[in-house]
């Protein structure tokens, strides 16, 4: 089977919702054992149930990715029973504001989840990947990583760091059989976007949804499954020559706007 993940174990952070949930379902369908690390227990266990109902296998681990000790303990627990092949650093949070209305608490919060969370995940799996001389890492960046988004100072800054962290890790471990790439979506219709609209535009949600859809020249937001299919390709053996690369998946946002 092309793009098979049979016999592989994948760790997916933020697998309880949106893009992470779609990646978890897709990877399980392709034969991977999926380990979901999420701080939302209800969502995480519901993804596991969905996977099991479709004859896949998955486990849930309650985890705050910004807590290094927690991630290290969970990864070490997983390696007691599984050999980890794939890490998807997907958990992330948003913030609206320019530098003037981003206070230092906001900045620390975004830093801790979006940057330190990715660092924690990579740092915990690298020794295992080095030992077996193979492993694939995907970091969920954003179009904000390379072009910035207005009124998203902290978000753009942290996603920029995810992009350069990807390049740095790819360079340092290319000779160890470890591939590291990142995916940069434009707007994807997930609870992340719905929550943002509800919180910031409570009185004109439908209009805002329409406006955000139109910012992609293709005329709509992405679907979580579209991101999951790219992640699947990048983690499969078919992508064995690809490392140190950013993959925008954006309905034309970066190249066709303006
Ligand atoms: P989402 O809010 O639907 O899901 C995020 C998941 O991460 C949730 O299950 C949440 O519980 C979990 N999570 C958040 N903080 C966590 C933490 N500290 N520890 C553990 N789990 C945590 O979001 P989504 O839209 O699916 O976004 C997923 C990723 O894709 C994020 O990194 C986001 O920045 C990125 N992204 C999203 C979009 C978009 O338009 N949706 C666009 C570009 C990039």
Short mmCIF file of C-alpha atoms in Angstrom, two decimals, residues 16 31 36 46 52 59 68 88 104 107 112 131 142 145 150 157 169 179-180 193 195 202 227 230:
data_model
loop_
_atom_site.label_atom_id
_atom_site.label_comp_id
_atom_site.label_asym_id
_atom_site.label_seq_id
_atom_site.Cartn_x
_atom_site.Cartn_y
_atom_site.Cartn_z
CA UNK A 16 -7.86 15.95 20.44
CA UNK A 31 -1.87 1.46 10.07
CA UNK A 36 -2.28 11.43 21.44
CA UNK A 46 -12.92 10.87 22.11
CA UNK A 52 -10.80 2.29 17.82
CA UNK A 59 -3.69 5.72 23.33
CA UNK A 68 9.19 19.39 29.84
CA UNK A 88 3.95 15.55 15.07
CA UNK A 104 4.45 40.02 28.67
CA UNK A 107 4.05 36.57 25.20
CA UNK A 112 5.66 28.31 26.38
CA UNK A 131 19.59 5.16 18.69
CA UNK A 142 1.79 28.63 9.80
CA UNK A 145 5.95 31.96 10.09
CA UNK A 150 -1.22 41.65 10.94
CA UNK A 157 6.77 35.51 16.23
CA UNK A 169 17.05 20.39 13.76
CA UNK A 179 14.02 13.97 8.82
CA UNK A 180 12.45 17.20 10.09
CA UNK A 193 -10.86 29.41 14.09
CA UNK A 195 -13.31 30.03 18.87
CA UNK A 202 -19.57 37.83 18.65
CA UNK A 227 -3.44 19.10 6.14
CA UNK A 230 0.20 16.32 3.50
#
